[in-house]
Amino acid sequence: MRRGPIRQAGRVWTRARRAWRRSLQLRVVSITLVLSALVVGIFGFVVASSITTGLLDAKVRSASKQVDQGVAYAASQLKGVTQPGDPALLNTVPTVVAALGNSEQGGGQVQVVMRASDSSLDPLATQAQSLARPKAGAYDVVSSPRLADLRREVGRGKVTRQWVTADVDGKGERRYLAFGTPVNSSGEGGQLELYYLFPLDNEVATVDLVRTTLFATGVALVGLLAMVAALVTRMVVRPVRVAARTAQRLSAGLLDQRMEVHGEDDLARLAASFNQMAANLQRQIVRLEEMSRLQRRFTSDVSHELRTPLTTVRMAADLIFASREDYEPAVARSAELLQAELDRFEGLLTDLLEISRFDAGFAMLDAEPTDLVPVVQRVVDGLASVAERAGCTVELDVPTVPVIVEIDPRRIERVLRNLVGNAVEHSEGRPVRVTLGADESAVAVTVRDHGVGLRPGEEKLVFNRFWRADPSRARQTGGSGLGLSISLEDARLHGGWLEAWGAPGQGAQFRLTLPIRAGDRLVSSPLNLVPADAPLTEPAGPDGMRTAPDGPPQPSPALTTGLAGDDGTPAAPRGAAAEDRGDR
């Protein structure tokens, strides 16, 4: 029952935090609102306190003067009283009280009470009480415990005052200023006590009006300041937002986007500088695109143009190679070397043409349901002689049931041939293991060798064109240096991943992951990228993956390359030359 409001409050808090982080205008207006409310509140409190203090001080001065006059009048009227039981005392006191209580102050009648400080004058108290009650309950208020401290000070012969809230006239509690002072007659009638209750209705009304006015004025002022801050920040933030949107369009490829320039102020100079930067970027990007296009065209044209002389040289070399036994040993050896180098050269031209098709975007996927088990077995059998010459064995671990997947068999076979051949070349005589695994949505092939391995960071470079792990080694083995680059593009064309792991002295492992159905998006791989017999250098999931906070697991960037992009295809890391990779 309680989770609904709590969840709703959590969503509101999340949206508020997101708006606070993303909106500069909201932060500026909110901070301005809080600070202005604080300043106005402090100012209003100080002003209201000063006005209240001034009004009360004026009231105290006026009341003090009236009390002094009342005491003088009462003393003059009681001057002839000499005995406590004198009938003149009981007649004079009510007359004095009535005379002193006739004045009007603060919107109400001033209440006057006279009582005796000596208990022997009880008749005086009774008479004074009977005089006060027809008009108000002032005598009860003066005699109540709330004014005990005031009576105590007056009994000591002091003139004192006290603020009190009381119901004197039966119309509800009101604020009063209570004054008490002793009154001495010239005879032996004993000491009398004179009390005043001054109503504070006007002062309370004035203070309430001041506070209401200050509050309303403060709210209006804070609201006005918030509006001013919103308008001012909008003038500043709006060009920044326009610049952000323009920058987003530029990053999306709309290179002709520009900001409008108005005036000559700082924002106008910012817009002009932004437009100049965008124009320079557009020129540079267009120039680089043109250079890239020319480079791709040059590569493609050269590859095609070399086909014709290569065919002629191939025909002549085949003729010489077929007749090499008729020549001297040195010439026969030269014929063999010529044949091998022509094979390498022809393979390089083929790879260059394939790369040019990928660069031009002409590569097409001819996917069909295919059993991947015989494809893997055919690749391993085809490289058996190469493995035998390298002094290593290739171990195959495939399921006993068919693994049907929608692929282009020619391209996937080329990828596997490159991976297995590369592993055999770098195995240093140790076994190479090829493993095939599948689940409901993906199929994966791992190729594990135990050779020299890869140093940290090289797993991000191994797919670069013409890259080698050891540049000092002469290229006497291996292919054109474009095999893994083409393999990466083939995997990407299938919407798959091609990833690498390696450690110095621990060998390397490559993993090819493909979706079961062409066009599906990969979220995980059925095989681990990091082999079980290799030490982990950093935490990874059970399949060498790390799990994203709000989505499917993604490959760990420190262990893999060729990750899937937003459209489900792997995004190759940017290398030294392009988004492609080469042999180790």
Coordinates of C-alpha atoms in Angstrom, one line a residue:
M1 CA 0.0 0.0 0.0
R2 CA 2.8 2.4 0.7
R3 CA 5.0 1.5 -2.2
G4 CA 2.9 3.5 -4.7
P5 CA 3.5 6.9 -3.2
I6 CA 7.1 6.1 -2.4
R7 CA 7.7 5.0 -5.9
Q8 CA 5.9 8.1 -7.3
A9 CA 8.0 10.3 -5.0
G10 CA 11.1 8.6 -6.2
R11 CA 10.2 9.2 -9.9
V12 CA 9.5 12.8 -9.2
W13 CA 12.8 13.2 -7.4
T14 CA 14.6 11.5 -10.3
R15 CA 13.0 13.8 -12.8
A16 CA 13.8 16.9 -10.7
R17 CA 17.4 15.8 -10.4
R18 CA 17.6 15.3 -14.1
A19 CA 16.1 18.7 -14.8
W20 CA 18.5 20.3 -12.3
R21 CA 21.5 18.7 -14.0
R22 CA 20.4 19.5 -17.5
S23 CA 19.0 23.0 -17.2
L24 CA 21.4 25.9 -16.5
Q25 CA 18.4 28.3 -16.5
L26 CA 16.6 26.3 -13.9
R27 CA 19.7 26.3 -11.6
V28 CA 20.2 30.1 -12.0
V29 CA 16.6 30.9 -11.4
S30 CA 16.3 28.5 -8.4
I31 CA 19.5 29.9 -6.8
T32 CA 18.3 33.5 -7.4
L33 CA 14.9 32.6 -5.9
V34 CA 16.4 31.1 -2.8
L35 CA 19.0 33.8 -2.2
S36 CA 16.5 36.6 -2.8
A37 CA 13.9 35.0 -0.5
L38 CA 16.6 34.7 2.1
V39 CA 17.6 38.4 1.8
V40 CA 14.0 39.6 1.6
G41 CA 13.1 37.5 4.6
I42 CA 16.0 38.8 6.7
F43 CA 15.2 42.4 5.6
G44 CA 11.5 42.0 6.4
F45 CA 12.3 40.5 9.8
V46 CA 14.6 43.3 10.7
V47 CA 12.1 46.0 9.6
A48 CA 9.2 44.3 11.3
S49 CA 11.2 44.0 14.5
S50 CA 12.3 47.6 14.4
I51 CA 8.7 48.9 13.8
T52 CA 7.4 46.7 16.6
T53 CA 10.1 47.8 19.0
G54 CA 9.4 51.4 18.1
L55 CA 5.7 51.2 18.6
L56 CA 6.0 49.4 22.0
D57 CA 8.6 51.9 23.2
A58 CA 6.3 54.7 22.3
K59 CA 3.5 53.0 24.1
V60 CA 5.7 52.4 27.2
R61 CA 6.7 56.1 27.3
S62 CA 3.1 57.3 26.9
A63 CA 1.8 54.9 29.5
S64 CA 4.6 55.7 31.9
K65 CA 3.7 59.4 31.7
Q66 CA 0.0 58.6 32.3
V67 CA 0.9 56.4 35.3
D68 CA 3.0 59.2 36.8
Q69 CA 0.1 61.6 36.5
G70 CA -2.3 59.0 37.9
V71 CA -0.1 58.4 40.9
A72 CA 0.2 62.1 41.6
Y73 CA -3.6 62.5 41.3
A74 CA -4.3 59.5 43.6
A75 CA -1.9 60.7 46.2
S76 CA -3.4 64.2 46.3
Q77 CA -6.9 62.7 46.7
L78 CA -5.9 60.4 49.5
K79 CA -3.9 63.0 51.3
G80 CA -6.6 63.5 54.0
V81 CA -7.1 59.8 54.8
T82 CA -5.5 58.9 58.2
Q83 CA -7.1 55.7 59.4
P84 CA -7.6 52.4 57.7
G85 CA -11.2 52.2 58.7
D86 CA -11.9 55.8 57.7
P87 CA -15.2 55.9 55.7
A88 CA -13.5 58.6 53.5
L89 CA -11.1 55.9 52.3
L90 CA -13.8 53.7 50.9
N91 CA -15.5 56.7 49.3
T92 CA -12.4 58.2 47.9
V93 CA -10.8 55.1 46.3
P94 CA -13.7 54.3 43.9
T95 CA -13.9 58.0 42.9
V96 CA -10.2 58.0 42.1
V97 CA -10.4 54.7 40.2
A98 CA -13.4 56.0 38.2
A99 CA -11.6 59.3 37.4
L100 CA -8.4 57.6 36.3
G101 CA -10.2 55.0 34.1
N102 CA -12.1 57.4 32.0
S103 CA -9.3 57.9 29.4
E104 CA -9.4 56.0 26.0
Q105 CA -6.1 54.7 24.5
G106 CA -5.3 52.1 21.9
G107 CA -8.9 51.7 20.7
G108 CA -10.2 50.6 24.1
Q109 CA -10.7 51.9 27.7
V110 CA -7.8 51.9 30.0
Q111 CA -8.5 49.6 32.9
V112 CA -7.5 51.0 36.4
V113 CA -7.4 48.9 39.6
M114 CA -6.4 50.1 43.1
R115 CA -5.9 47.5 45.8
A116 CA -4.3 47.5 49.2
S117 CA -1.0 46.0 50.0
D118 CA -2.1 45.4 53.6
S119 CA -4.6 42.7 54.4
S120 CA -6.2 45.1 57.0
L121 CA -7.7 47.0 54.1
D122 CA -9.9 44.2 52.8
P123 CA -13.0 46.4 52.6
L124 CA -11.0 48.6 50.2
A125 CA -10.3 45.6 48.0
T126 CA -13.9 44.5 48.1
Q127 CA -15.2 48.0 47.2
A128 CA -12.7 48.4 44.4
Q129 CA -13.6 45.0 43.0
S130 CA -17.3 45.8 43.1
L131 CA -16.6 49.0 41.3
A132 CA -14.6 47.3 38.5
R133 CA -16.8 44.4 37.8
P134 CA -19.8 46.2 36.3
K135 CA -17.4 47.4 33.5
A136 CA -14.7 44.7 33.2
G137 CA -12.8 41.9 35.0
A138 CA -9.7 44.0 35.4
Y139 CA -9.5 43.3 39.1
D140 CA -9.5 39.5 38.5
V141 CA -6.7 39.9 35.9
V142 CA -4.6 42.0 38.3
S143 CA -5.2 39.5 41.1
S144 CA -4.5 36.4 38.9
P145 CA -1.2 34.4 39.2
R146 CA 0.0 35.6 35.8
L147 CA 0.7 39.1 37.4
A148 CA 2.2 37.7 40.6
D149 CA 5.7 38.9 39.7
L150 CA 4.3 42.3 39.0
R151 CA 2.5 42.5 42.3
R152 CA 5.6 41.3 44.1
E153 CA 7.7 44.1 42.7
V154 CA 5.1 46.7 43.4
G155 CA 4.9 45.4 47.0
R156 CA 8.6 46.2 47.3
G157 CA 7.9 49.8 46.4
K158 CA 9.0 49.6 42.7
V159 CA 7.2 50.9 39.6
T160 CA 7.3 48.1 37.1
R161 CA 5.5 46.9 34.0
Q162 CA 4.6 43.6 32.3
W163 CA 3.1 42.5 28.9
V164 CA 0.1 40.3 29.4
T165 CA -2.6 38.6 27.3
A166 CA -5.9 38.5 29.1
D167 CA -9.7 38.6 28.7
V168 CA -10.7 41.8 30.5
D169 CA -14.0 42.7 29.0
G170 CA -15.4 39.3 28.1
K171 CA -14.7 39.8 24.3
G172 CA -11.7 37.5 24.0
E173 CA -8.1 37.7 25.0
R174 CA -6.2 40.8 23.9
R175 CA -2.7 42.1 24.5
Y176 CA -2.2 44.6 27.4
L177 CA 0.6 46.6 28.9
A178 CA 0.3 46.2 32.7
F179 CA 1.8 49.0 34.9
G180 CA 2.0 48.7 38.7
T181 CA 3.1 51.4 41.2
P182 CA 2.7 52.0 44.9
V183 CA 0.5 55.0 46.1
N184 CA 1.3 56.5 49.6
S185 CA -1.1 58.8 51.3
S186 CA 0.2 61.3 53.8
G187 CA -1.7 59.7 56.7
E188 CA -1.6 56.3 58.3
G189 CA -4.0 54.7 56.0
G190 CA -1.3 52.3 54.8
Q191 CA 0.2 51.6 51.4
L192 CA -2.0 51.3 48.3
E193 CA -1.2 49.8 44.9
L194 CA -2.3 51.3 41.6
Y195 CA -2.5 49.1 38.5
Y196 CA -3.1 50.2 34.9
L197 CA -4.0 47.8 32.0
F198 CA -3.3 49.7 28.7
P199 CA -4.9 48.0 25.6
L200 CA -2.5 47.3 22.7
D201 CA -5.1 46.9 19.9
N202 CA -3.8 49.7 17.8
E203 CA -0.2 48.6 18.1
V204 CA -1.1 44.9 17.4
A205 CA -3.1 46.0 14.3
T206 CA -0.3 48.2 13.1
V207 CA 2.3 45.4 13.6
D208 CA 0.0 42.9 11.8
L209 CA -0.4 45.4 8.9
V210 CA 3.3 46.0 8.7
R211 CA 4.0 42.2 8.7
T212 CA 1.3 41.5 6.1
T213 CA 2.6 44.3 3.9
L214 CA 6.2 43.2 4.2
F215 CA 5.2 39.6 3.5
A216 CA 3.2 40.5 0.4
T217 CA 5.9 42.9 -0.8
G218 CA 8.6 40.3 -0.2
V219 CA 6.7 37.6 -2.1
A220 CA 6.1 40.0 -5.0
L221 CA 9.7 41.1 -5.0
V222 CA 11.0 37.5 -4.9
G223 CA 8.6 36.6 -7.8
L224 CA 9.8 39.7 -9.7
L225 CA 13.4 38.8 -9.1
A226 CA 12.8 35.2 -10.3
M227 CA 11.1 36.6 -13.5
V228 CA 14.0 39.0 -14.1
A229 CA 16.5 36.2 -13.5
A230 CA 14.6 33.9 -15.9
L231 CA 14.5 36.5 -18.6
V232 CA 18.2 37.4 -18.2
T233 CA 19.3 33.8 -18.1
R234 CA 17.2 33.0 -21.1
M235 CA 18.9 35.8 -23.0
V236 CA 22.2 34.1 -22.2
V237 CA 21.2 30.5 -22.3
R238 CA 19.2 30.6 -25.5
P239 CA 22.3 31.2 -27.7
V240 CA 24.1 28.5 -25.8
R241 CA 21.3 26.1 -26.5
V242 CA 21.2 27.1 -30.2
A243 CA 25.0 26.5 -30.3
A244 CA 24.5 23.0 -28.7
R245 CA 21.8 22.1 -31.2
T246 CA 23.9 23.4 -34.1
A247 CA 26.9 21.3 -32.8
Q248 CA 24.7 18.2 -32.6
R249 CA 23.6 18.7 -36.2
L250 CA 27.2 19.2 -37.2
S251 CA 28.2 16.0 -35.4
A252 CA 25.3 14.2 -37.3
G253 CA 26.9 15.2 -40.6
L254 CA 24.9 18.4 -41.4
L255 CA 28.0 20.4 -42.1
D256 CA 26.1 23.4 -43.5
Q257 CA 24.5 24.3 -40.2
R258 CA 25.3 27.8 -38.8
M259 CA 24.2 30.1 -35.9
E260 CA 22.5 33.4 -36.5
V261 CA 24.6 36.4 -35.5
H262 CA 22.8 39.4 -34.0
G263 CA 24.5 42.5 -32.7
E264 CA 28.1 42.9 -31.7
D265 CA 28.1 41.8 -28.1
D266 CA 29.9 38.8 -26.5
L267 CA 27.2 36.3 -27.6
A268 CA 27.4 37.6 -31.2
R269 CA 31.1 37.1 -31.1
L270 CA 30.6 33.6 -29.8
A271 CA 28.2 32.9 -32.7
A272 CA 30.6 34.3 -35.2
S273 CA 33.5 32.3 -33.8
F274 CA 31.3 29.1 -33.8
N275 CA 30.4 29.7 -37.4
Q276 CA 34.0 30.2 -38.3
M277 CA 35.0 27.0 -36.5
A278 CA 32.2 25.1 -38.3
A279 CA 33.3 26.4 -41.6
N280 CA 36.9 25.4 -41.0
L281 CA 35.7 21.9 -39.9
Q282 CA 33.6 21.6 -42.9
R283 CA 36.5 22.4 -45.2
Q284 CA 38.8 20.0 -43.4
I285 CA 36.2 17.2 -43.4
V286 CA 35.4 17.7 -47.1
R287 CA 39.1 17.7 -47.9
L288 CA 39.7 14.6 -45.8
E289 CA 36.7 12.9 -47.4
E290 CA 38.0 13.8 -50.8
M291 CA 41.5 12.5 -49.9
S292 CA 40.0 9.3 -48.5
R293 CA 37.9 8.8 -51.7
L294 CA 40.9 9.4 -53.9
Q295 CA 42.9 7.0 -51.8
R296 CA 40.2 4.3 -52.0
R297 CA 39.9 4.9 -55.7
F298 CA 43.7 4.8 -56.1
T299 CA 43.9 1.5 -54.3
S300 CA 41.0 0.0 -56.3
D301 CA 42.4 1.3 -59.6
V302 CA 45.9 0.1 -58.9
S303 CA 44.6 -3.3 -57.8
H304 CA 42.6 -3.6 -61.0
E305 CA 45.4 -2.3 -63.2
L306 CA 47.9 -4.7 -61.7
R307 CA 45.7 -7.6 -62.6
T308 CA 46.6 -7.5 -66.3
P309 CA 50.4 -7.5 -66.0
L310 CA 50.1 -10.0 -63.1
T311 CA 48.2 -12.4 -65.3
T312 CA 50.9 -12.1 -67.9
V313 CA 53.7 -12.6 -65.4
R314 CA 51.7 -15.5 -63.9
M315 CA 51.5 -17.3 -67.2
A316 CA 55.2 -16.9 -67.8
A317 CA 56.0 -17.9 -64.2
D318 CA 53.8 -21.0 -64.5
L319 CA 55.6 -22.0 -67.7
I320 CA 59.0 -21.6 -66.1
F321 CA 57.9 -23.3 -62.9
A322 CA 56.5 -26.3 -64.8
S323 CA 59.9 -26.7 -66.6
R324 CA 62.1 -26.0 -63.6
E325 CA 63.5 -29.5 -63.6
D326 CA 65.1 -28.8 -67.0
Y327 CA 67.1 -25.9 -65.6
E328 CA 70.1 -25.6 -63.4
P329 CA 69.5 -25.9 -59.6
A330 CA 69.9 -22.1 -59.1
V331 CA 67.4 -21.3 -61.9
A332 CA 65.0 -23.9 -60.6
R333 CA 65.1 -22.5 -57.1
S334 CA 64.5 -19.0 -58.5
A335 CA 61.5 -20.3 -60.3
E336 CA 60.1 -21.7 -57.1
L337 CA 60.7 -18.4 -55.3
L338 CA 59.1 -16.5 -58.2
Q339 CA 56.0 -18.8 -58.0
A340 CA 55.7 -18.3 -54.2
E341 CA 56.1 -14.5 -54.4
L342 CA 53.5 -14.3 -57.2
D343 CA 51.1 -16.3 -55.0
R344 CA 51.7 -13.8 -52.2
F345 CA 51.3 -10.8 -54.6
E346 CA 48.1 -12.2 -56.0
G347 CA 46.8 -12.7 -52.5
L348 CA 47.7 -9.1 -51.6
L349 CA 45.8 -7.8 -54.7
T350 CA 42.8 -9.9 -53.8
D351 CA 42.8 -8.5 -50.3
L352 CA 43.2 -5.0 -51.5
L353 CA 40.3 -5.4 -53.8
E354 CA 38.2 -6.8 -51.0
I355 CA 39.1 -3.9 -48.7
S356 CA 38.3 -1.4 -51.4
R357 CA 34.8 -3.0 -51.7
F358 CA 34.3 -2.6 -48.0
D359 CA 35.6 1.0 -48.0
A360 CA 33.2 1.8 -50.9
G361 CA 30.3 0.2 -49.2
F362 CA 29.8 -2.3 -52.0
A363 CA 30.2 -5.5 -50.0
M364 CA 27.0 -7.5 -50.0
L365 CA 25.9 -10.3 -47.6
D366 CA 24.6 -13.5 -49.2
A367 CA 23.2 -15.1 -46.1
E368 CA 21.7 -18.6 -46.1
P369 CA 21.0 -21.3 -43.4
T370 CA 24.2 -23.2 -43.0
D371 CA 25.5 -25.9 -40.7
L372 CA 28.6 -24.3 -39.2
V373 CA 30.1 -27.6 -38.0
P374 CA 31.3 -28.8 -41.4
V375 CA 32.5 -25.3 -42.2
V376 CA 34.8 -25.3 -39.1
Q377 CA 35.9 -28.9 -39.9
R378 CA 36.7 -28.0 -43.5
V379 CA 38.8 -25.0 -42.4
V380 CA 40.8 -27.2 -39.9
D381 CA 41.3 -29.9 -42.5
G382 CA 42.5 -27.4 -45.1
L383 CA 45.2 -26.1 -42.7
A384 CA 46.4 -29.5 -41.5
S385 CA 49.4 -29.4 -43.8
V386 CA 50.3 -25.9 -42.6
A387 CA 50.0 -26.9 -39.0
E388 CA 52.2 -30.0 -39.7
R389 CA 54.9 -27.8 -41.1
A390 CA 54.7 -25.5 -38.1
G391 CA 55.0 -28.5 -35.8
C392 CA 51.7 -28.0 -34.0
T393 CA 48.4 -29.8 -33.7
V394 CA 45.0 -28.3 -34.2
E395 CA 42.4 -29.6 -31.7
L396 CA 38.8 -29.4 -32.6
D397 CA 35.9 -29.2 -30.2
V398 CA 32.5 -29.0 -32.0
P399 CA 29.0 -30.1 -31.0
T400 CA 27.8 -33.5 -32.2
V401 CA 24.5 -32.0 -33.6
P402 CA 24.3 -29.5 -36.5
V403 CA 24.6 -25.8 -35.7
I404 CA 22.4 -24.0 -38.2
V405 CA 23.0 -20.3 -38.6
E406 CA 22.2 -17.8 -41.3
I407 CA 25.6 -16.7 -42.7
D408 CA 27.5 -16.2 -45.9
P409 CA 29.5 -19.4 -45.9
R410 CA 32.3 -18.0 -48.1
R411 CA 32.9 -15.0 -45.9
I412 CA 32.7 -17.0 -42.6
E413 CA 35.0 -19.7 -44.0
R414 CA 37.5 -16.9 -44.9
V415 CA 37.3 -15.5 -41.4
L416 CA 37.9 -18.9 -39.7
R417 CA 40.8 -19.6 -42.1
N418 CA 42.4 -16.3 -41.2
L419 CA 42.0 -16.9 -37.5
V420 CA 43.2 -20.5 -37.5
G421 CA 46.1 -19.8 -39.9
N422 CA 47.1 -16.8 -37.7
A423 CA 47.0 -19.0 -34.6
V424 CA 49.1 -21.8 -36.2
E425 CA 51.7 -19.2 -37.4
H426 CA 52.1 -17.8 -33.9
S427 CA 51.7 -21.1 -32.0
E428 CA 55.5 -21.8 -31.7
G429 CA 54.8 -25.5 -31.9
R430 CA 52.2 -25.6 -29.2
P431 CA 48.6 -26.9 -29.8
V432 CA 45.9 -24.7 -31.2
R433 CA 42.4 -25.3 -30.0
V434 CA 39.3 -24.4 -32.1
T435 CA 35.9 -24.5 -30.1
L436 CA 32.4 -24.1 -31.5
G437 CA 29.5 -23.2 -29.2
A438 CA 25.9 -22.0 -29.6
D439 CA 22.9 -21.0 -27.6
E440 CA 19.3 -19.8 -28.5
S441 CA 20.4 -16.5 -30.1
A442 CA 24.1 -16.7 -31.0
V443 CA 26.9 -18.9 -32.1
A444 CA 30.6 -18.4 -31.3
V445 CA 33.9 -19.9 -32.5
T446 CA 37.1 -19.4 -30.4
V447 CA 40.6 -20.0 -31.7
R448 CA 43.2 -20.5 -28.8
D449 CA 46.9 -20.6 -29.2
H450 CA 49.7 -20.8 -26.6
G451 CA 52.4 -18.7 -28.4
V452 CA 54.0 -15.5 -27.6
G453 CA 50.6 -13.8 -26.9
L454 CA 49.8 -10.1 -26.9
R455 CA 51.1 -7.3 -24.7
P456 CA 48.7 -5.0 -22.9
G457 CA 47.0 -2.8 -25.4
E458 CA 47.9 -4.8 -28.5
E459 CA 44.5 -6.5 -28.5
K460 CA 43.2 -3.1 -29.7
L461 CA 45.8 -2.9 -32.5
V462 CA 45.8 -6.5 -33.8
F463 CA 43.0 -5.8 -36.4
N464 CA 44.8 -2.7 -37.8
R465 CA 45.8 -3.0 -41.4
F466 CA 49.4 -4.3 -41.9
W467 CA 50.0 -4.2 -38.1
R468 CA 52.4 -6.7 -36.6
A469 CA 53.1 -7.6 -33.0
D470 CA 56.8 -7.6 -33.6
P471 CA 57.8 -5.1 -36.3
S472 CA 61.4 -6.3 -36.3
R473 CA 60.4 -9.6 -37.7
A474 CA 60.6 -10.0 -41.5
R475 CA 57.3 -10.9 -43.2
Q476 CA 58.4 -14.4 -44.3
T477 CA 55.3 -16.1 -43.1
G478 CA 51.7 -15.1 -43.0
G479 CA 49.6 -13.4 -45.6
S480 CA 49.2 -9.9 -46.9
G481 CA 48.7 -8.2 -43.5
L482 CA 45.0 -7.5 -44.3
G483 CA 43.5 -10.9 -43.2
L484 CA 42.2 -9.8 -39.8
S485 CA 41.0 -6.5 -41.2
I486 CA 38.9 -8.3 -43.8
S487 CA 37.8 -10.8 -41.1
L488 CA 36.6 -7.9 -38.9
E489 CA 34.6 -6.4 -41.8
D490 CA 33.1 -9.8 -42.6
A491 CA 32.0 -10.2 -39.0
R492 CA 30.6 -6.7 -39.0
L493 CA 28.7 -7.3 -42.2
H494 CA 27.0 -10.3 -40.4
G495 CA 26.2 -8.1 -37.4
G496 CA 28.6 -10.0 -35.2
W497 CA 31.6 -9.5 -33.0
L498 CA 35.3 -10.3 -33.6
E499 CA 37.3 -9.9 -30.4
A500 CA 40.8 -10.7 -29.2
W501 CA 42.4 -11.5 -25.9
G502 CA 46.1 -12.0 -25.2
A503 CA 48.7 -12.0 -22.5
P504 CA 52.5 -12.1 -22.8
G505 CA 53.7 -15.7 -22.7
Q506 CA 50.1 -17.0 -22.3
G507 CA 49.1 -17.0 -26.0
A508 CA 46.1 -15.4 -27.5
Q509 CA 42.4 -16.2 -28.2
F510 CA 40.1 -14.8 -30.8
R511 CA 36.4 -15.1 -30.6
L512 CA 33.9 -14.8 -33.5
T513 CA 30.3 -14.3 -32.4
L514 CA 27.4 -14.3 -34.9
P515 CA 23.6 -14.1 -34.4
I516 CA 21.7 -17.2 -35.2
R517 CA 19.3 -15.2 -37.5
A518 CA 20.7 -12.6 -39.8
G519 CA 19.8 -9.1 -38.7
D520 CA 19.3 -9.9 -35.0
R521 CA 21.1 -7.9 -32.4
L522 CA 23.8 -9.6 -30.3
V523 CA 23.6 -9.2 -26.5
S524 CA 25.9 -12.0 -25.3
S525 CA 28.2 -14.7 -26.5
P526 CA 27.9 -18.5 -25.7
L527 CA 31.7 -18.8 -25.2
N528 CA 34.1 -17.0 -22.9
L529 CA 36.5 -14.5 -24.5
V530 CA 39.1 -15.0 -21.8
P531 CA 40.2 -18.7 -21.7
A532 CA 39.8 -20.7 -18.5
D533 CA 43.6 -21.5 -18.3
A534 CA 44.7 -17.8 -18.5
P535 CA 45.0 -15.5 -15.5
L536 CA 42.5 -12.6 -15.5
T537 CA 44.1 -9.1 -15.3
E538 CA 40.8 -7.4 -14.3
P539 CA 37.3 -8.5 -13.2
A540 CA 35.2 -9.9 -16.0
G541 CA 31.9 -11.7 -16.2
P542 CA 31.5 -15.5 -16.7
D543 CA 31.9 -15.0 -20.5
G544 CA 34.5 -12.3 -20.4
M545 CA 31.8 -9.7 -20.5
R546 CA 30.9 -6.8 -18.2
T547 CA 27.3 -6.0 -17.5
A548 CA 26.1 -2.5 -18.3
P549 CA 24.0 -0.8 -15.5
D550 CA 20.9 -0.3 -17.7
G551 CA 21.1 -2.8 -20.6
P552 CA 22.5 -6.1 -21.9
P553 CA 26.0 -7.2 -21.1
Q554 CA 28.7 -5.5 -23.2
P555 CA 32.3 -6.7 -23.8
S556 CA 34.9 -5.4 -21.5
P557 CA 36.8 -2.6 -23.4
A558 CA 40.1 -3.7 -21.8
L559 CA 39.8 -7.2 -23.1
T560 CA 38.1 -6.9 -26.5
T561 CA 37.9 -5.0 -29.7
G562 CA 35.4 -4.9 -32.6
L563 CA 32.5 -4.2 -30.3
A564 CA 28.9 -4.0 -31.4
G565 CA 27.6 -0.5 -32.3
D566 CA 24.2 1.1 -31.8
D567 CA 22.8 -0.8 -34.8
G568 CA 23.9 -4.2 -33.5
T569 CA 27.1 -4.2 -35.7
P570 CA 30.5 -4.2 -34.1
A571 CA 32.3 -0.9 -34.2
A572 CA 35.9 -1.3 -34.9
P573 CA 38.3 0.7 -32.7
R574 CA 40.0 3.6 -34.4
G575 CA 43.6 2.6 -35.2
A576 CA 46.5 4.5 -36.7
A577 CA 45.2 4.5 -40.2
A578 CA 41.5 3.6 -40.3
E579 CA 38.8 1.5 -38.5
D580 CA 40.4 -1.7 -39.7
R581 CA 42.9 -4.2 -38.4
G582 CA 45.7 -6.4 -39.6
D583 CA 47.7 -9.5 -38.8
R584 CA 49.7 -10.0 -35.7

